[in-house]
Amino acid sequence: MIEQPLNGTQLASKKTIDFLSSTHKLLIDGNDVLSAAGETLRTYDPALKIALAEVPNAKAADVDAAVTAATSALHGSWQKMSPMDRSQILLRLADLIERDTTWISEVESLDSGKPKHQIAAVDVRLAINALRYYAGWCTKLAGETIPASSPELLVYTRREPVGVVAAIVPWNFPLCQACFKIAPALAAGCTVILKPAEQTPLSALILGRLALEAGLPPGVLNILTGDGATTGQALVEHPGVAKITFTGSERVGKHIARIASATLKRVSLELGGKNPHIIFADGDVDTAAVTAAGAIFFYAGQVCSAGSRLMVEAKAFDRVVNQVVSEASKLKMGHGLHTETTLGPLISEDQLKRVSGFVERSRDTGIEVVTGGRRGQGTFASGSFYEPTVLTGAKDTDGVVSDEIFGPVLAIQTFESFDELVKRANTTSYGLAAGIWTSDVAKAHAAAAAIQAGTVWINTYNQFDAAVGWGGFKQSGYGKDNGREGIEQYLQTKTVWVNYARG
Ligand code: NAP
Ligand code: MG
């Protein structure tokens, strides 16, 4: 592993420094406002553990104000605007994000620790694509006429927005997750209150400004920074919110589903994953191994789709392990603002403790740590860096195989037969994604059908597209982001009966 220097903030542009030192406010009804209670939260650069900015911690009174603004916009400006005009605003917002890609990536990199060049190429691109894709849906939300079995009755349906949406997102893809939620919600005619994670609130504040610049009427998109227990909880409890769209942990997702049931809110949950990445010996094993390394080490494994359990057909096992270890050695640990960096820090010291806990428990049970297994050394010891880590010899019941780690830690296992593989791959309680590498078409499709996951990639991994639904099975949640299914959850159907009998 190659180590990059750590002087990240010195590389930040003046625009970023000015933004960080400005007074950050909530966006409610098109106005920048401080939290009514005046409380703030700090957000940190996880590489250097220095405070970057203070943002408001929105309380119940702020949530109430945001819901009032969003409700008024729902029945006012946003409802009255033509679908074509709404579409144009979403397209303009996409253009503005594209214009500001460099700056947004810099702020997001400082806030999250992710490499800036990866944010620009992946997160910002996906955010823009979501807005452009759903801009097209604004004008295509047609109802239908239904041939009811009575004469002289016209029955038709209208596709109407469900109402005010609260979007609650995590820290690992802040801007991108926000746009996965707001793009379909706004296209459906809903109004939105966005709550970013407390560790990464900054890109949401930029998004709010750009939305106003794009011409979004006041109150259509409101941004409430704050912590989950305060701001998030108040949104989930508020009777004026019709739907919660959530991406985050299984624990919080289940809590939200319980609370939301009291007011019968619609809920969609994109939760965790423990994704089996499977390599059969008959395929392109070398490409598979290189991709498998990328699938776990990208963004230091803090990705819900991370391929953190690699299952390799026995005869290809040694070759794959060697190649993954070789790929790990090429990663460049460093600050996200360095152009060479490919492995940034974990989001926080707590996250690092969680990740290293999995590895330490593995050592205690005789699992081999083939490479890594320590926090960053030298200058990196002061940030939340963790070495890319490969483990072998873990059983299916070991935590590193059954639990989501959310760090750069890969457990590599062997399998002998197809039937054994499918049974073992499905032992996880999650069902988000899986990857399969084989040159045998029949085997590929049979495995894709048998594996319980919302997404299966064959001879590729981590492909995402605004047009393609994304969401899990089992404990990975329900509801989809992206694609046609992604907008359905923001719509409700009204049936209209018209009696056209004459006389
Ligand atoms: P988290 O703790 O569940 O937080 C997610 C969001 O929920 C944050 O904004 C958090 O606020 C908020 N929250 C916490 N408690 C709340 C409450 N009582 N009411 C309402 N909101 C509340 O998850 P995380 O640790 O940030 O993110 C990692 C998890 O997200 C992983 O499990 C990962 O797999 C999952 N994830 C899934 C996908 C997917 O597409 N399936 C994508 C990315 C991540 P604060 O952070 O501000 O407290
Ligand atoms: Mg931060």
XYZ file of C-alpha atoms and ligand atoms in Angstrom:
552
model
C 0.000 0.000 0.000
C 1.335 3.390 -0.991
C 0.826 6.306 1.399
C -0.107 9.817 0.275
C 0.640 12.903 2.386
C -2.140 14.224 4.605
C -2.183 17.986 4.025
C -5.648 17.830 2.466
C -7.280 21.084 3.520
C -4.348 23.059 2.138
C -5.477 21.830 -1.270
C -8.986 23.225 -0.908
C -9.977 26.105 -3.184
C -10.831 29.582 -1.897
C -14.456 28.979 -2.818
C -14.539 25.935 -0.541
C -12.754 27.699 2.307
C -15.190 30.643 2.033
C -18.146 28.278 1.994
C -16.890 26.358 5.030
C -16.409 29.541 7.031
C -19.822 30.995 6.139
C -22.791 30.714 8.509
C -24.697 27.578 7.537
C -28.457 27.724 7.743
C -31.493 25.572 7.179
C -33.433 26.046 3.966
C -37.137 26.466 4.753
C -39.627 27.952 2.308
C -36.809 29.298 0.162
C -35.228 31.186 3.068
C -31.920 30.573 4.820
C -32.794 30.386 8.503
C -31.060 29.424 11.707
C -32.592 26.682 13.807
C -35.294 28.174 16.030
C -33.508 26.753 19.097
C -30.110 27.983 17.911
C -28.421 24.605 18.423
C -25.658 23.489 16.071
C -23.708 20.336 15.162
C -20.106 20.105 13.986
C -19.070 18.258 10.887
C -15.507 16.934 10.565
C -12.891 16.034 8.015
C -12.391 12.341 8.921
C -8.856 12.243 7.486
C -7.550 14.985 9.746
C -10.245 14.883 12.431
C -10.572 18.643 12.271
C -13.913 20.443 12.471
C -14.956 21.804 9.074
C -18.148 23.672 9.870
C -21.096 24.037 12.205
C -24.575 23.443 10.882
C -27.966 23.873 12.552
C -29.428 20.952 14.479
C -33.054 21.296 13.395
C -35.621 20.745 16.157
C -39.313 19.888 16.093
C -40.248 23.572 15.562
C -38.029 23.716 12.437
C -39.509 20.456 11.166
C -42.959 21.935 11.692
C -42.035 25.066 9.719
C -40.582 22.952 6.898
C -43.702 20.747 6.765
C -45.922 23.845 6.624
C -43.845 25.275 3.750
C -43.756 21.958 1.880
C -47.526 21.485 2.294
C -48.272 24.939 1.000
C -45.964 24.437 -2.024
C -47.499 21.011 -2.671
C -50.984 22.465 -3.129
C -49.744 25.786 -4.507
C -46.793 26.589 -6.722
C -45.659 23.049 -7.466
C -49.114 21.665 -8.240
C -49.945 24.623 -10.464
C -46.765 24.337 -12.509
C -47.080 22.376 -15.744
C -45.266 19.035 -15.962
C -43.114 20.460 -18.756
C -42.009 23.376 -16.579
C -41.245 21.039 -13.673
C -39.167 18.951 -16.024
C -37.200 22.022 -17.139
C -36.361 22.910 -13.542
C -35.021 19.418 -12.831
C -32.912 19.631 -15.992
C -31.596 23.051 -14.953
C -30.703 21.705 -11.517
C -28.773 18.864 -13.186
C -26.921 21.429 -15.333
C -26.023 23.528 -12.286
C -24.662 20.497 -10.432
C -22.648 19.637 -13.527
C -21.337 23.219 -13.698
C -20.245 23.012 -10.037
C -18.928 19.430 -10.104
C -15.391 20.363 -9.070
C -16.436 22.489 -6.150
C -19.140 20.114 -4.912
C -16.710 17.184 -5.113
C -14.186 19.107 -3.074
C -16.656 19.914 -0.292
C -18.041 16.366 -0.303
C -14.512 14.947 -0.192
C -13.571 17.044 2.827
C -16.809 16.179 4.627
C -16.811 12.437 3.913
C -13.151 11.532 3.316
C -13.937 10.079 -0.118
C -11.451 10.705 -2.933
C -12.527 13.826 -4.790
C -11.925 12.390 -8.243
C -14.143 9.392 -7.403
C -16.901 11.703 -6.147
C -16.792 13.654 -9.400
C -16.806 10.522 -11.544
C -19.342 8.482 -9.588
C -21.444 10.366 -7.020
C -21.958 13.618 -8.904
C -22.487 11.815 -12.198
C -25.145 9.537 -10.663
C -26.846 12.554 -9.048
C -27.004 14.410 -12.369
C -28.256 11.333 -14.207
C -31.033 10.787 -11.645
C -32.278 14.364 -12.167
C -32.139 14.107 -15.965
C -33.785 10.692 -16.030
C -36.682 11.722 -13.762
C -37.068 15.077 -15.534
C -38.334 12.945 -18.409
C -40.959 11.287 -16.217
C -42.711 14.581 -15.288
C -44.551 14.583 -18.617
C -45.288 10.853 -18.737
C -47.328 10.133 -15.624
C -50.489 9.139 -17.416
C -53.510 7.468 -15.846
C -55.747 5.027 -17.685
C -59.378 4.528 -18.616
C -60.976 1.379 -17.263
C -63.852 -0.414 -19.039
C -66.167 -0.840 -16.038
C -69.038 -3.279 -16.538
C -71.788 -0.656 -16.498
C -73.109 1.242 -19.465
C -72.563 4.969 -19.716
C -69.901 5.160 -17.064
C -66.475 6.578 -17.784
C -63.876 5.426 -15.259
C -60.427 6.935 -15.374
C -57.431 7.226 -13.074
C -55.198 10.127 -12.141
C -51.631 9.664 -10.923
C -51.254 12.081 -8.037
C -48.332 12.867 -5.729
C -48.504 11.170 -2.301
C -47.765 14.492 -0.564
C -44.897 15.832 1.506
C -41.900 13.492 1.441
C -39.163 13.306 4.054
C -35.904 11.986 2.587
C -33.446 10.721 5.196
C -30.054 9.746 3.811
C -26.738 8.332 5.089
C -23.164 9.647 4.918
C -21.638 7.311 2.374
C -23.129 8.818 -0.823
C -24.583 12.105 0.459
C -25.356 14.083 -2.701
C -26.056 11.047 -4.817
C -28.500 9.475 -2.316
C -30.213 12.844 -1.903
C -30.803 13.090 -5.661
C -31.959 9.450 -5.868
C -34.758 10.577 -3.515
C -35.576 14.124 -4.545
C -35.522 13.563 -8.328
C -38.381 11.017 -8.472
C -40.276 12.705 -5.625
C -40.252 16.113 -7.356
C -41.011 14.552 -10.744
C -44.074 12.909 -9.174
C -45.244 16.330 -7.950
C -44.347 15.805 -4.295
C -42.536 18.383 -2.190
C -39.562 17.325 -0.114
C -37.773 17.837 3.174
C -34.242 16.462 2.945
C -32.301 15.476 6.045
C -28.667 14.633 5.313
C -26.562 12.600 7.769
C -24.994 14.599 10.568
C -21.480 13.538 9.448
C -21.980 14.855 5.883
C -24.475 17.742 5.811
C -22.599 20.126 3.512
C -23.444 18.962 -0.014
C -27.173 19.059 0.846
C -26.813 22.758 1.697
C -25.206 23.366 -1.702
C -27.974 21.338 -3.363
C -30.611 23.540 -1.711
C -28.957 26.710 -3.045
C -28.668 25.277 -6.546
C -32.317 24.197 -6.506
C -33.383 27.794 -5.872
C -31.026 29.005 -8.611
C -32.625 26.453 -10.956
C -36.006 28.056 -10.298
C -37.555 25.591 -7.876
C -40.312 27.530 -6.074
C -39.825 28.190 -2.336
C -40.929 25.329 -0.106
C -40.693 22.626 -2.793
C -37.331 21.454 -1.459
C -36.428 22.182 2.159
C -33.117 21.187 3.724
C -32.939 20.366 7.422
C -29.523 19.518 8.815
C -29.556 17.781 12.151
C -29.114 14.490 13.910
C -31.259 11.425 13.480
C -32.644 11.271 16.990
C -33.822 14.904 16.832
C -34.496 16.029 13.267
C -35.025 12.581 11.738
C -37.302 11.393 14.499
C -39.423 14.587 14.337
C -39.884 14.092 10.581
C -40.940 10.478 11.022
C -43.438 11.434 13.723
C -44.903 14.471 11.957
C -48.501 13.890 10.792
C -48.003 16.273 7.839
C -45.382 14.024 6.233
C -46.948 11.467 3.888
C -43.913 9.400 3.045
C -40.468 8.593 4.383
C -37.829 7.537 1.913
C -34.862 6.234 3.865
C -31.421 4.868 3.129
C -29.363 3.746 6.075
C -28.927 0.985 8.594
C -31.241 -1.933 9.257
C -31.624 -0.870 12.884
C -32.782 2.673 12.112
C -34.882 1.492 9.148
C -36.883 -0.862 11.361
C -37.290 1.851 13.985
C -38.619 4.256 11.330
C -41.084 1.656 9.998
C -42.461 1.186 13.529
C -42.833 4.907 14.268
C -44.265 5.706 10.832
C -47.023 3.132 11.280
C -48.686 5.381 13.877
C -49.565 7.915 11.160
C -49.755 5.349 8.328
C -46.930 6.967 6.402
C -45.639 5.208 3.357
C -42.093 4.016 3.949
C -39.374 2.783 1.630
C -36.196 1.387 3.116
C -32.837 0.903 1.429
C -30.871 -0.862 4.154
C -27.641 -2.786 4.466
C -26.167 -5.673 2.544
C -23.774 -8.591 2.833
C -23.295 -9.257 -0.799
C -21.907 -12.568 -2.052
C -19.454 -12.040 -4.891
C -18.988 -15.396 -6.613
C -16.178 -16.533 -8.916
C -16.494 -19.820 -10.814
C -13.182 -21.216 -12.097
C -14.414 -21.462 -15.711
C -14.616 -17.710 -16.374
C -12.232 -14.773 -16.679
C -10.772 -15.293 -13.215
C -8.183 -12.518 -13.494
C -10.704 -9.819 -14.397
C -13.014 -11.188 -11.719
C -10.295 -10.939 -9.061
C -9.363 -7.366 -9.994
C -13.062 -6.385 -9.977
C -13.561 -8.162 -6.654
C -10.803 -6.048 -5.117
C -12.461 -2.882 -6.449
C -15.837 -4.098 -5.188
C -14.600 -4.155 -1.580
C -11.971 -1.404 -1.474
C -13.906 1.318 -3.345
C -14.707 4.050 -0.821
C -12.958 1.917 1.822
C -15.785 -0.633 1.732
C -18.332 1.879 3.060
C -20.762 0.974 0.336
C -24.024 -0.922 0.805
C -23.280 -2.990 -2.301
C -19.674 -3.750 -1.260
C -18.695 -7.267 -2.298
C -17.455 -8.097 1.193
C -17.869 -11.873 0.955
C -15.941 -13.385 -1.951
C -16.827 -17.015 -2.728
C -14.340 -18.679 -5.088
C -14.531 -22.124 -6.669
C -11.798 -24.146 -4.941
C -9.501 -24.608 -7.930
C -9.247 -20.828 -8.527
C -8.908 -19.907 -4.847
C -5.123 -19.341 -4.546
C -4.964 -17.377 -7.762
C -7.807 -15.073 -6.694
C -6.406 -14.510 -3.189
C -2.986 -13.586 -4.611
C -4.477 -11.198 -7.098
C -6.764 -9.455 -4.607
C -3.792 -9.003 -2.247
C -1.753 -7.579 -5.115
C -4.554 -5.103 -5.930
C -4.755 -4.112 -2.250
C -1.026 -3.315 -2.298
C -1.563 -0.839 -5.157
C -4.103 1.286 -3.253
C -2.918 4.736 -2.256
C -4.030 5.736 1.214
C -4.370 9.477 1.624
C -6.486 12.570 1.921
C -9.438 12.661 -0.456
C -8.263 15.914 -2.034
C -5.035 14.357 -3.334
C -5.557 13.307 -6.914
C -3.560 10.087 -6.381
C -5.596 8.865 -3.408
C -7.645 5.716 -3.901
C -8.209 4.798 -0.234
C -9.536 7.520 2.052
C -10.395 7.275 5.750
C -13.439 5.664 7.328
C -16.138 8.156 8.222
C -15.343 8.257 11.945
C -13.310 6.754 14.737
C -16.433 4.853 15.847
C -16.692 3.265 12.430
C -13.004 2.357 12.577
C -13.491 0.697 15.971
C -16.418 -1.295 14.578
C -14.390 -2.458 11.575
C -11.274 -3.345 13.566
C -13.493 -5.186 16.079
C -14.549 -7.593 13.313
C -10.908 -8.234 12.389
C -9.757 -8.696 15.982
C -12.539 -11.190 16.674
C -11.498 -13.019 13.506
C -7.921 -13.333 14.705
C -9.196 -14.779 17.981
C -11.063 -17.528 16.112
C -8.107 -18.561 13.942
C -9.107 -16.805 10.720
C -6.012 -15.852 8.716
C -5.332 -12.147 8.118
C -3.566 -12.406 4.744
C -2.951 -8.685 4.401
C -3.856 -5.511 6.315
C -5.676 -5.831 9.610
C -4.466 -2.596 11.192
C -5.411 1.057 11.297
C -3.334 3.392 9.123
C 0.206 3.777 10.435
C 2.515 6.794 10.770
C 0.854 10.046 9.726
C -2.338 8.099 9.058
C -2.714 6.995 12.663
C -4.281 10.362 13.497
C -7.133 9.965 10.964
C -9.718 7.165 10.710
C -7.729 5.174 8.129
C -7.835 1.379 7.961
C -5.629 -0.832 5.821
C -7.179 -2.870 3.020
C -7.655 -6.257 4.648
C -8.086 -9.783 3.290
C -9.175 -12.680 5.478
C -9.317 -16.400 4.632
C -10.580 -19.440 6.498
C -13.809 -17.905 7.873
C -16.888 -20.092 8.331
C -20.359 -19.021 7.162
C -21.357 -18.381 10.761
C -18.421 -16.026 11.483
C -19.306 -12.337 11.800
C -17.054 -11.323 8.899
C -19.127 -13.557 6.610
C -22.610 -12.959 7.989
C -22.587 -9.275 9.043
C -22.229 -6.026 7.173
C -18.800 -4.609 8.113
C -18.816 -1.345 6.129
C -15.034 -1.194 5.912
C -12.208 -2.364 3.604
C -12.327 -5.932 4.894
C -12.862 -8.872 2.561
C -13.528 -12.462 3.631
C -12.597 -14.943 0.886
C -14.110 -18.431 1.074
C -14.101 -21.495 -1.201
C -16.917 -23.628 -2.572
C -16.958 -26.910 -4.458
C -20.356 -27.289 -6.147
C -23.120 -25.130 -7.573
C -25.791 -26.395 -5.164
C -23.553 -25.874 -2.146
C -22.733 -22.372 -3.343
C -26.353 -21.270 -3.781
C -27.369 -22.605 -0.388
C -24.482 -20.887 1.365
C -24.782 -17.607 -0.547
C -28.399 -17.355 0.655
C -27.568 -17.880 4.341
C -27.255 -14.112 4.845
C -30.232 -12.274 6.311
C -29.636 -9.502 3.758
C -30.548 -9.582 0.068
C -29.221 -6.450 -1.561
C -26.849 -7.547 -4.342
C -24.674 -10.364 -5.643
C -22.025 -10.810 -8.325
C -21.379 -13.929 -10.425
C -18.384 -14.600 -12.694
C -18.611 -17.513 -15.138
C -18.388 -18.165 -18.874
C -21.181 -20.771 -18.643
C -24.431 -19.018 -19.649
C -26.657 -21.683 -18.124
C -24.812 -21.542 -14.812
C -24.941 -17.723 -14.785
C -28.712 -17.556 -15.254
C -29.393 -20.444 -12.880
C -27.364 -18.717 -10.162
C -29.030 -15.350 -10.876
C -32.444 -16.970 -10.433
C -31.479 -18.846 -7.263
C -29.749 -16.060 -5.342
C -32.029 -14.000 -3.121
C -30.986 -10.417 -3.884
C -32.524 -7.328 -5.455
C -29.650 -7.009 -7.946
C -27.432 -9.654 -9.537
C -24.452 -8.628 -11.667
C -23.027 -11.211 -14.079
C -19.415 -10.778 -15.242
C -19.459 -7.232 -13.875
C -20.051 -5.534 -10.515
C -21.317 -2.251 -9.049
C -23.164 -1.076 -12.133
C -25.772 1.601 -11.442
C -28.077 3.472 -13.773
C -30.856 5.978 -13.161
C -33.130 3.856 -15.362
C -32.570 0.658 -13.381
C -34.299 0.020 -10.051
C -32.108 -0.461 -6.971
C -33.264 -1.978 -3.698
C -33.050 -5.119 -1.641
C -34.815 -8.297 -0.603
C -35.127 -9.689 2.917
C -33.552 -7.521 5.647
C -32.121 -5.150 3.018
C -35.500 -3.429 2.960
C -38.309 -2.726 0.519
C -39.044 -0.196 -2.203
C -36.700 0.794 -5.017
C -34.699 3.873 -5.877
C -34.184 4.611 -9.590
C -36.066 3.427 -12.630
C -39.830 3.266 -13.163
C -40.327 1.595 -9.773
C -38.468 4.508 -8.164
C -41.217 6.987 -9.079
C -44.165 4.683 -8.366
C -43.626 4.993 -4.622
C -44.225 8.768 -4.769
C -47.546 8.403 -6.603
C -51.039 7.423 -5.573
C -53.879 6.566 -7.884
C -57.236 8.332 -7.778
C -60.181 6.715 -9.562
C -62.801 9.016 -11.087
C -66.286 7.719 -12.067
C -68.290 9.787 -14.523
C -71.909 9.041 -15.337
C -72.533 10.159 -18.919
C -76.067 8.770 -19.237
C -78.220 11.387 -20.971
C -81.503 12.125 -19.241
P -28.000 5.214 9.933
O -27.343 5.357 11.227
O -29.174 4.358 9.818
O -28.310 6.699 9.430
C -28.997 6.961 8.248
C -29.804 8.237 8.397
O -30.850 8.023 9.356
C -28.976 9.401 8.923
O -29.401 10.584 8.293
C -29.338 9.385 10.389
O -29.133 10.619 11.030
C -30.803 9.055 10.329
N -31.402 8.599 11.591
C -30.782 8.034 12.660
N -31.687 7.804 13.641
C -32.895 8.230 13.199
C -34.212 8.261 13.737
N -34.486 7.824 14.973
N -35.217 8.759 12.987
C -34.969 9.209 11.739
N -33.743 9.232 11.177
C -32.714 8.731 11.888
O -27.009 4.652 8.838
P -25.521 5.085 8.602
O -24.644 4.397 9.595
O -25.456 6.537 8.477
O -25.277 4.480 7.112
C -24.781 3.235 6.898
C -25.893 2.248 6.564
O -26.595 2.660 5.399
C -25.345 0.900 6.229
O -26.071 -0.103 6.908
C -25.538 0.780 4.737
O -25.636 -0.501 4.231
C -26.753 1.566 4.519
N -26.822 2.013 3.124
C -27.704 1.382 2.286
C -27.788 1.739 0.955
C -28.741 1.061 0.015
O -28.942 1.546 -1.094
N -29.376 -0.016 0.393
C -26.965 2.766 0.473
C -26.084 3.395 1.349
C -26.031 2.999 2.682
P -27.708 11.012 11.673
O -26.642 10.250 10.988
O -27.645 12.449 11.358
O -27.788 10.740 13.128
Mg -17.975 15.267 7.922
